[in-house]
């Protein structure tokens, strides 16, 4: 499976393949299985349907590695519009937003960190006015310290801002200890980027062990853990640890991606767990889709068949 990961990620950079994927009927079905649409309206409609099913939502306007201030401004405007739309539908109690700092200017040379902080403040202010919150997504390891620095600055005025940590990084257990304080919201995921050996665990068993260690820190701490996993064993372990640490339902939550294990999402919600679905949308869906395929190579055969059998 790991041998397929890099070729799939390389496809993510192909505009020709993107055009082919988006226009072929079967592949279009794959796209909408992971991304509900490109517009704010499509994202809000998908969110409303999930909330009707007893689930909560975090929305990600797709885009990253922005090197243009106008594009960064456009992304901020999209989030402000989204938050207004959520408010008009009465969804802020159940829907928040997730933001990648590279999408709002962090990668722009010289001014990136300052610009990303200013833009993140604008989004956080719009979220607070709408009655909801923001979570800062984590990206590759080279941006971890800078992202956490922005988080610290944001939390001075917006202490409800959520953080994300990735269990496959060697540093993450230490980061969890620093973040597991009262009022802190922390999403723990395994990690979706290709990282070198010296900073990240490479074997699944080592990543899983790190994930459990981090779970213990977060569930044993004073913050609000957001347990992002589709792994049935990790879900079971997390529920067991929550009980061990005296965590009542609602003092933590499970998170899963849109279109992945929807029956499990509803099952957990049905037994009283808080479950939040990560809903990505926007025109820059192609790289996101390819990362999901890289994580789940069992989908690749269906994907490739659809490319060669439909015109």
mmCIF file of C-alpha atoms in Angstrom:
data_model
loop_
_atom_site.group_PDB
_atom_site.id
_atom_site.type_symbol
_atom_site.label_atom_id
_atom_site.label_comp_id
_atom_site.label_asym_id
_atom_site.label_seq_id
_atom_site.Cartn_x
_atom_site.Cartn_y
_atom_site.Cartn_z
ATOM 1 C CA UNK A 1 0.000 0.000 0.000
ATOM 2 C CA UNK A 2 2.755 2.476 0.925
ATOM 3 C CA UNK A 3 4.347 1.995 -2.519
ATOM 4 C CA UNK A 4 1.226 3.529 -4.099
ATOM 5 C CA UNK A 5 1.197 6.604 -1.918
ATOM 6 C CA UNK A 6 3.881 8.669 -3.663
ATOM 7 C CA UNK A 7 2.608 8.075 -7.242
ATOM 8 C CA UNK A 8 -0.891 9.090 -6.163
ATOM 9 C CA UNK A 9 0.420 12.250 -4.517
ATOM 10 C CA UNK A 10 2.345 13.096 -7.688
ATOM 11 C CA UNK A 11 -0.927 12.912 -9.632
ATOM 12 C CA UNK A 12 -2.275 15.608 -7.334
ATOM 13 C CA UNK A 13 -0.099 18.133 -9.193
ATOM 14 C CA UNK A 14 -1.519 17.289 -12.645
ATOM 15 C CA UNK A 15 -4.056 19.781 -14.000
ATOM 16 C CA UNK A 16 -4.718 17.498 -16.976
ATOM 17 C CA UNK A 17 -5.680 14.600 -14.729
ATOM 18 C CA UNK A 18 -7.809 16.945 -12.619
ATOM 19 C CA UNK A 19 -9.761 18.014 -15.722
ATOM 20 C CA UNK A 20 -10.265 14.384 -16.726
ATOM 21 C CA UNK A 21 -11.332 13.353 -13.242
ATOM 22 C CA UNK A 22 -13.844 16.157 -12.805
ATOM 23 C CA UNK A 23 -15.614 15.607 -16.128
ATOM 24 C CA UNK A 24 -15.985 11.823 -16.191
ATOM 25 C CA UNK A 25 -19.256 10.548 -14.748
ATOM 26 C CA UNK A 26 -17.951 7.780 -12.502
ATOM 27 C CA UNK A 27 -15.041 9.768 -11.179
ATOM 28 C CA UNK A 28 -17.338 12.684 -10.559
ATOM 29 C CA UNK A 29 -19.161 10.310 -8.218
ATOM 30 C CA UNK A 30 -15.893 9.671 -6.386
ATOM 31 C CA UNK A 31 -15.323 13.418 -6.058
ATOM 32 C CA UNK A 32 -18.752 14.120 -4.565
ATOM 33 C CA UNK A 33 -18.268 11.202 -2.212
ATOM 34 C CA UNK A 34 -15.464 13.143 -0.507
ATOM 35 C CA UNK A 35 -16.245 16.783 -1.372
ATOM 36 C CA UNK A 36 -19.884 17.969 -1.416
ATOM 37 C CA UNK A 37 -19.239 20.767 -3.916
ATOM 38 C CA UNK A 38 -17.344 23.897 -4.871
ATOM 39 C CA UNK A 39 -19.767 26.556 -3.611
ATOM 40 C CA UNK A 40 -20.674 27.956 -0.212
ATOM 41 C CA UNK A 41 -24.266 26.902 -0.883
ATOM 42 C CA UNK A 42 -23.236 23.273 -1.471
ATOM 43 C CA UNK A 43 -21.151 23.246 1.721
ATOM 44 C CA UNK A 44 -23.961 24.715 3.825
ATOM 45 C CA UNK A 45 -26.523 22.278 2.413
ATOM 46 C CA UNK A 46 -24.238 19.324 3.179
ATOM 47 C CA UNK A 47 -23.687 20.673 6.685
ATOM 48 C CA UNK A 48 -27.408 21.096 7.305
ATOM 49 C CA UNK A 49 -28.028 17.478 6.246
ATOM 50 C CA UNK A 50 -25.337 16.220 8.619
ATOM 51 C CA UNK A 51 -26.682 18.300 11.497
ATOM 52 C CA UNK A 52 -30.147 16.876 10.816
ATOM 53 C CA UNK A 53 -28.573 13.436 11.338
ATOM 54 C CA UNK A 54 -27.352 14.471 14.792
ATOM 55 C CA UNK A 55 -23.776 15.241 13.742
ATOM 56 C CA UNK A 56 -21.618 18.340 14.066
ATOM 57 C CA UNK A 57 -19.463 19.820 11.302
ATOM 58 C CA UNK A 58 -16.179 21.599 10.659
ATOM 59 C CA UNK A 59 -15.829 23.138 7.206
ATOM 60 C CA UNK A 60 -12.602 23.616 5.260
ATOM 61 C CA UNK A 61 -12.476 25.950 2.254
ATOM 62 C CA UNK A 62 -9.907 24.048 0.241
ATOM 63 C CA UNK A 63 -6.649 25.642 -0.796
ATOM 64 C CA UNK A 64 -3.067 25.745 0.460
ATOM 65 C CA UNK A 65 0.438 26.967 -0.416
ATOM 66 C CA UNK A 66 -0.969 30.339 -1.497
ATOM 67 C CA UNK A 67 1.801 32.618 -2.749
ATOM 68 C CA UNK A 68 -0.424 35.518 -3.783
ATOM 69 C CA UNK A 69 -1.932 38.065 -1.383
ATOM 70 C CA UNK A 70 -5.047 38.437 -3.530
ATOM 71 C CA UNK A 71 -5.686 34.706 -3.335
ATOM 72 C CA UNK A 72 -5.166 34.820 0.428
ATOM 73 C CA UNK A 73 -7.667 37.685 0.648
ATOM 74 C CA UNK A 74 -10.133 35.724 -1.488
ATOM 75 C CA UNK A 75 -9.843 32.749 0.874
ATOM 76 C CA UNK A 76 -10.517 34.958 3.890
ATOM 77 C CA UNK A 77 -13.553 36.426 2.116
ATOM 78 C CA UNK A 78 -14.819 32.920 1.370
ATOM 79 C CA UNK A 79 -14.636 32.015 5.060
ATOM 80 C CA UNK A 80 -16.416 35.225 6.079
ATOM 81 C CA UNK A 81 -19.170 34.481 3.540
ATOM 82 C CA UNK A 82 -19.401 30.897 4.761
ATOM 83 C CA UNK A 83 -19.747 31.963 8.392
ATOM 84 C CA UNK A 84 -22.488 34.432 7.461
ATOM 85 C CA UNK A 85 -24.303 31.691 5.535
ATOM 86 C CA UNK A 86 -24.042 29.302 8.474
ATOM 87 C CA UNK A 87 -25.480 32.003 10.698
ATOM 88 C CA UNK A 88 -28.424 32.610 8.392
ATOM 89 C CA UNK A 89 -29.256 28.897 8.526
ATOM 90 C CA UNK A 90 -28.961 28.710 12.316
ATOM 91 C CA UNK A 91 -26.030 26.308 12.137
ATOM 92 C CA UNK A 92 -23.226 27.910 14.206
ATOM 93 C CA UNK A 93 -23.987 25.863 17.330
ATOM 94 C CA UNK A 94 -23.201 22.735 15.311
ATOM 95 C CA UNK A 95 -20.764 23.979 12.658
ATOM 96 C CA UNK A 96 -17.312 25.542 12.947
ATOM 97 C CA UNK A 97 -14.531 26.131 10.400
ATOM 98 C CA UNK A 98 -11.042 24.707 9.883
ATOM 99 C CA UNK A 99 -8.347 26.923 8.355
ATOM 100 C CA UNK A 100 -4.966 26.123 6.820
ATOM 101 C CA UNK A 101 -2.567 29.007 7.424
ATOM 102 C CA UNK A 102 -0.836 28.388 4.095
ATOM 103 C CA UNK A 103 -4.175 29.131 2.397
ATOM 104 C CA UNK A 104 -4.293 32.592 3.973
ATOM 105 C CA UNK A 105 -0.752 33.674 3.282
ATOM 106 C CA UNK A 106 1.684 31.890 5.610
ATOM 107 C CA UNK A 107 3.834 30.655 2.696
ATOM 108 C CA UNK A 108 4.316 34.122 1.185
ATOM 109 C CA UNK A 109 7.994 35.103 1.611
ATOM 110 C CA UNK A 110 8.899 37.692 4.260
ATOM 111 C CA UNK A 111 5.337 38.720 5.187
ATOM 112 C CA UNK A 112 3.777 35.273 5.495
ATOM 113 C CA UNK A 113 3.549 34.817 9.260
ATOM 114 C CA UNK A 114 2.272 38.348 9.916
ATOM 115 C CA UNK A 115 -0.250 38.157 7.071
ATOM 116 C CA UNK A 116 -1.508 34.737 8.125
ATOM 117 C CA UNK A 117 -2.024 35.968 11.681
ATOM 118 C CA UNK A 118 -3.926 39.056 10.524
ATOM 119 C CA UNK A 119 -6.094 36.993 8.194
ATOM 120 C CA UNK A 120 -6.718 34.362 10.846
ATOM 121 C CA UNK A 121 -7.841 37.123 13.217
ATOM 122 C CA UNK A 122 -10.380 38.288 10.634
ATOM 123 C CA UNK A 123 -11.787 34.760 10.326
ATOM 124 C CA UNK A 124 -11.825 34.242 14.097
ATOM 125 C CA UNK A 125 -13.677 37.528 14.568
ATOM 126 C CA UNK A 126 -16.274 36.513 11.963
ATOM 127 C CA UNK A 127 -16.632 33.116 13.633
ATOM 128 C CA UNK A 128 -17.139 34.645 17.068
ATOM 129 C CA UNK A 129 -19.708 37.086 15.669
ATOM 130 C CA UNK A 130 -21.533 34.136 14.124
ATOM 131 C CA UNK A 131 -21.412 32.224 17.394
ATOM 132 C CA UNK A 132 -18.904 29.545 16.482
ATOM 133 C CA UNK A 133 -15.174 28.752 16.489
ATOM 134 C CA UNK A 134 -12.100 28.209 14.310
ATOM 135 C CA UNK A 135 -9.611 25.332 14.318
ATOM 136 C CA UNK A 136 -6.158 25.853 12.767
ATOM 137 C CA UNK A 137 -5.306 22.872 10.587
ATOM 138 C CA UNK A 138 -1.777 21.504 10.783
ATOM 139 C CA UNK A 139 0.252 20.968 7.618
ATOM 140 C CA UNK A 140 3.703 19.492 6.959
ATOM 141 C CA UNK A 141 6.290 19.442 9.746
ATOM 142 C CA UNK A 142 8.211 22.464 8.456
ATOM 143 C CA UNK A 143 5.301 24.709 9.474
ATOM 144 C CA UNK A 144 4.480 23.187 12.875
ATOM 145 C CA UNK A 145 6.327 25.693 15.073
ATOM 146 C CA UNK A 146 5.066 28.646 13.037
ATOM 147 C CA UNK A 147 1.486 27.392 13.199
ATOM 148 C CA UNK A 148 1.675 26.916 16.963
ATOM 149 C CA UNK A 149 3.118 30.422 17.296
ATOM 150 C CA UNK A 150 0.147 31.862 15.405
ATOM 151 C CA UNK A 151 -2.155 29.799 17.601
ATOM 152 C CA UNK A 152 -0.634 31.284 20.758
ATOM 153 C CA UNK A 153 -1.126 34.809 19.430
ATOM 154 C CA UNK A 154 -4.697 34.116 18.346
ATOM 155 C CA UNK A 155 -5.631 32.616 21.691
ATOM 156 C CA UNK A 156 -4.808 35.892 23.460
ATOM 157 C CA UNK A 157 -7.985 37.336 21.951
ATOM 158 C CA UNK A 158 -9.735 34.161 20.771
ATOM 159 C CA UNK A 159 -8.948 31.505 23.391
ATOM 160 C CA UNK A 160 -11.540 29.195 21.851
ATOM 161 C CA UNK A 161 -9.358 28.669 18.742
ATOM 162 C CA UNK A 162 -8.644 24.987 18.188
ATOM 163 C CA UNK A 163 -5.309 23.324 17.481
ATOM 164 C CA UNK A 164 -4.391 20.216 15.472
ATOM 165 C CA UNK A 165 -1.536 17.806 16.199
ATOM 166 C CA UNK A 166 -0.361 14.843 14.131
ATOM 167 C CA UNK A 167 0.535 11.609 15.912
ATOM 168 C CA UNK A 168 3.057 10.458 13.311
ATOM 169 C CA UNK A 169 5.461 13.249 14.263
ATOM 170 C CA UNK A 170 7.992 12.370 16.976
ATOM 171 C CA UNK A 171 7.354 15.686 18.717
ATOM 172 C CA UNK A 172 3.592 15.395 19.102
ATOM 173 C CA UNK A 173 3.357 13.778 22.542
ATOM 174 C CA UNK A 174 5.341 16.727 23.901
ATOM 175 C CA UNK A 175 3.100 19.173 22.040
ATOM 176 C CA UNK A 176 0.030 17.479 23.526
ATOM 177 C CA UNK A 177 1.369 18.021 27.042
ATOM 178 C CA UNK A 178 1.752 21.727 26.343
ATOM 179 C CA UNK A 179 -1.706 22.017 24.794
ATOM 180 C CA UNK A 180 -3.790 19.909 27.197
ATOM 181 C CA UNK A 181 -4.796 22.807 29.431
ATOM 182 C CA UNK A 182 -8.190 24.153 30.453
ATOM 183 C CA UNK A 183 -10.046 25.839 27.596
ATOM 184 C CA UNK A 184 -7.832 24.303 24.923
ATOM 185 C CA UNK A 185 -9.402 22.421 22.021
ATOM 186 C CA UNK A 186 -7.025 19.938 20.378
ATOM 187 C CA UNK A 187 -7.693 17.711 17.366
ATOM 188 C CA UNK A 188 -5.495 14.611 17.304
ATOM 189 C CA UNK A 189 -5.063 12.991 13.891
ATOM 190 C CA UNK A 190 -2.510 10.533 12.543
ATOM 191 C CA UNK A 191 -1.169 12.799 9.774
ATOM 192 C CA UNK A 192 -1.625 12.992 6.007
ATOM 193 C CA UNK A 193 1.661 14.373 4.640
ATOM 194 C CA UNK A 194 4.745 12.508 3.447
ATOM 195 C CA UNK A 195 7.373 13.144 6.124
ATOM 196 C CA UNK A 196 11.029 12.040 6.524
ATOM 197 C CA UNK A 197 12.211 9.389 8.990
ATOM 198 C CA UNK A 198 13.981 11.837 11.248
ATOM 199 C CA UNK A 199 10.781 13.679 12.175
ATOM 200 C CA UNK A 200 8.009 11.109 11.743
ATOM 201 C CA UNK A 201 7.219 7.494 12.508
ATOM 202 C CA UNK A 202 7.007 5.471 9.291
ATOM 203 C CA UNK A 203 5.456 2.179 10.432
ATOM 204 C CA UNK A 204 1.730 2.029 11.108
ATOM 205 C CA UNK A 205 2.227 0.282 14.437
ATOM 206 C CA UNK A 206 4.537 3.059 15.642
ATOM 207 C CA UNK A 207 2.061 5.729 14.534
ATOM 208 C CA UNK A 208 -0.724 3.871 16.349
ATOM 209 C CA UNK A 209 1.345 3.646 19.538
ATOM 210 C CA UNK A 210 2.064 7.356 19.365
ATOM 211 C CA UNK A 211 -1.627 8.067 18.797
ATOM 212 C CA UNK A 212 -2.549 6.142 21.960
ATOM 213 C CA UNK A 213 0.144 7.932 23.999
ATOM 214 C CA UNK A 214 -1.190 11.260 22.801
ATOM 215 C CA UNK A 215 -4.761 10.184 23.570
ATOM 216 C CA UNK A 216 -3.748 9.461 27.152
ATOM 217 C CA UNK A 217 -2.213 12.919 27.508
ATOM 218 C CA UNK A 218 -5.216 14.731 26.026
ATOM 219 C CA UNK A 219 -7.948 12.707 27.725
ATOM 220 C CA UNK A 220 -6.065 12.914 31.020
ATOM 221 C CA UNK A 221 -5.615 16.672 30.652
ATOM 222 C CA UNK A 222 -7.945 19.619 31.185
ATOM 223 C CA UNK A 223 -8.674 20.550 27.580
ATOM 224 C CA UNK A 224 -11.262 19.379 25.062
ATOM 225 C CA UNK A 225 -9.850 16.511 22.945
ATOM 226 C CA UNK A 226 -11.074 16.097 19.368
ATOM 227 C CA UNK A 227 -10.291 12.515 18.384
ATOM 228 C CA UNK A 228 -9.876 12.402 14.605
ATOM 229 C CA UNK A 229 -9.725 8.791 13.420
ATOM 230 C CA UNK A 230 -11.570 6.278 11.260
ATOM 231 C CA UNK A 231 -9.651 3.351 12.738
ATOM 232 C CA UNK A 232 -12.153 1.121 14.591
ATOM 233 C CA UNK A 233 -9.476 0.038 17.056
ATOM 234 C CA UNK A 234 -8.526 3.641 17.869
ATOM 235 C CA UNK A 235 -12.200 4.527 18.352
ATOM 236 C CA UNK A 236 -12.548 1.640 20.796
ATOM 237 C CA UNK A 237 -9.351 2.560 22.650
ATOM 238 C CA UNK A 238 -10.384 6.215 22.852
ATOM 239 C CA UNK A 239 -13.778 5.320 24.321
ATOM 240 C CA UNK A 240 -12.096 3.056 26.882
ATOM 241 C CA UNK A 241 -9.579 5.744 27.850
ATOM 242 C CA UNK A 242 -12.331 8.346 28.140
ATOM 243 C CA UNK A 243 -14.058 6.070 30.659
ATOM 244 C CA UNK A 244 -10.785 5.451 32.530
ATOM 245 C CA UNK A 245 -10.146 9.186 32.894
ATOM 246 C CA UNK A 246 -13.714 9.896 33.979
ATOM 247 C CA UNK A 247 -14.592 11.778 30.815
ATOM 248 C CA UNK A 248 -18.333 12.318 30.368
ATOM 249 C CA UNK A 249 -19.754 12.221 26.841
ATOM 250 C CA UNK A 250 -19.617 15.766 25.509
ATOM 251 C CA UNK A 251 -16.309 16.571 27.208
ATOM 252 C CA UNK A 252 -14.532 15.279 24.077
ATOM 253 C CA UNK A 253 -15.569 14.439 20.543
ATOM 254 C CA UNK A 254 -14.828 12.111 17.661
ATOM 255 C CA UNK A 255 -14.063 13.542 14.217
ATOM 256 C CA UNK A 256 -14.226 11.846 10.828
ATOM 257 C CA UNK A 257 -13.938 12.981 7.229
ATOM 258 C CA UNK A 258 -16.955 13.608 5.036
ATOM 259 C CA UNK A 259 -17.790 10.474 3.083
ATOM 260 C CA UNK A 260 -15.701 8.079 5.194
ATOM 261 C CA UNK A 261 -17.486 5.600 7.496
ATOM 262 C CA UNK A 262 -20.776 7.545 7.560
ATOM 263 C CA UNK A 263 -22.585 4.627 9.218
ATOM 264 C CA UNK A 264 -20.032 4.651 12.047
ATOM 265 C CA UNK A 265 -20.453 8.409 12.403
ATOM 266 C CA UNK A 266 -24.198 7.952 12.915
ATOM 267 C CA UNK A 267 -23.710 4.937 15.187
ATOM 268 C CA UNK A 268 -21.459 6.864 17.545
ATOM 269 C CA UNK A 269 -23.827 9.826 17.564
ATOM 270 C CA UNK A 270 -26.690 7.425 18.256
ATOM 271 C CA UNK A 271 -25.060 6.192 21.469
ATOM 272 C CA UNK A 272 -24.553 9.727 22.727
ATOM 273 C CA UNK A 273 -21.068 10.558 21.492
ATOM 274 C CA UNK A 274 -20.317 13.952 19.964
ATOM 275 C CA UNK A 275 -19.242 13.361 16.361
ATOM 276 C CA UNK A 276 -17.982 16.119 14.071
ATOM 277 C CA UNK A 277 -17.607 15.621 10.316
ATOM 278 C CA UNK A 278 -14.801 17.410 8.450
ATOM 279 C CA UNK A 279 -16.436 18.850 5.320
ATOM 280 C CA UNK A 280 -14.089 20.210 2.620
ATOM 281 C CA UNK A 281 -15.401 22.295 -0.259
ATOM 282 C CA UNK A 282 -14.259 24.702 -2.952
ATOM 283 C CA UNK A 283 -12.583 24.663 -6.335
ATOM 284 C CA UNK A 284 -9.246 23.385 -5.007
ATOM 285 C CA UNK A 285 -10.637 19.935 -4.225
ATOM 286 C CA UNK A 286 -8.262 17.944 -6.427
ATOM 287 C CA UNK A 287 -5.216 17.807 -4.132
ATOM 288 C CA UNK A 288 -7.467 16.942 -1.199
ATOM 289 C CA UNK A 289 -9.083 14.076 -3.142
ATOM 290 C CA UNK A 290 -5.718 12.647 -4.143
ATOM 291 C CA UNK A 291 -4.486 12.700 -0.525
ATOM 292 C CA UNK A 292 -7.588 10.770 0.492
ATOM 293 C CA UNK A 293 -6.854 8.201 -2.234
ATOM 294 C CA UNK A 294 -3.238 8.019 -1.064
ATOM 295 C CA UNK A 295 -4.471 7.248 2.447
ATOM 296 C CA UNK A 296 -6.955 4.654 1.193
ATOM 297 C CA UNK A 297 -5.304 2.913 -1.797
ATOM 298 C CA UNK A 298 -8.099 0.317 -1.853
ATOM 299 C CA UNK A 299 -10.117 3.004 -3.642
ATOM 300 C CA UNK A 300 -7.490 3.324 -6.371
ATOM 301 C CA UNK A 301 -8.651 0.438 -8.564
ATOM 302 C CA UNK A 302 -12.171 1.855 -8.800
ATOM 303 C CA UNK A 303 -10.714 5.290 -9.483
ATOM 304 C CA UNK A 304 -8.445 4.056 -12.308
ATOM 305 C CA UNK A 305 -11.169 1.919 -13.892
ATOM 306 C CA UNK A 306 -13.405 4.974 -14.031
ATOM 307 C CA UNK A 307 -10.679 6.951 -15.798
ATOM 308 C CA UNK A 308 -10.220 4.421 -18.588
ATOM 309 C CA UNK A 309 -13.804 3.168 -19.058
ATOM 310 C CA UNK A 310 -15.743 6.443 -19.368
ATOM 311 C CA UNK A 311 -15.461 9.223 -21.890
#
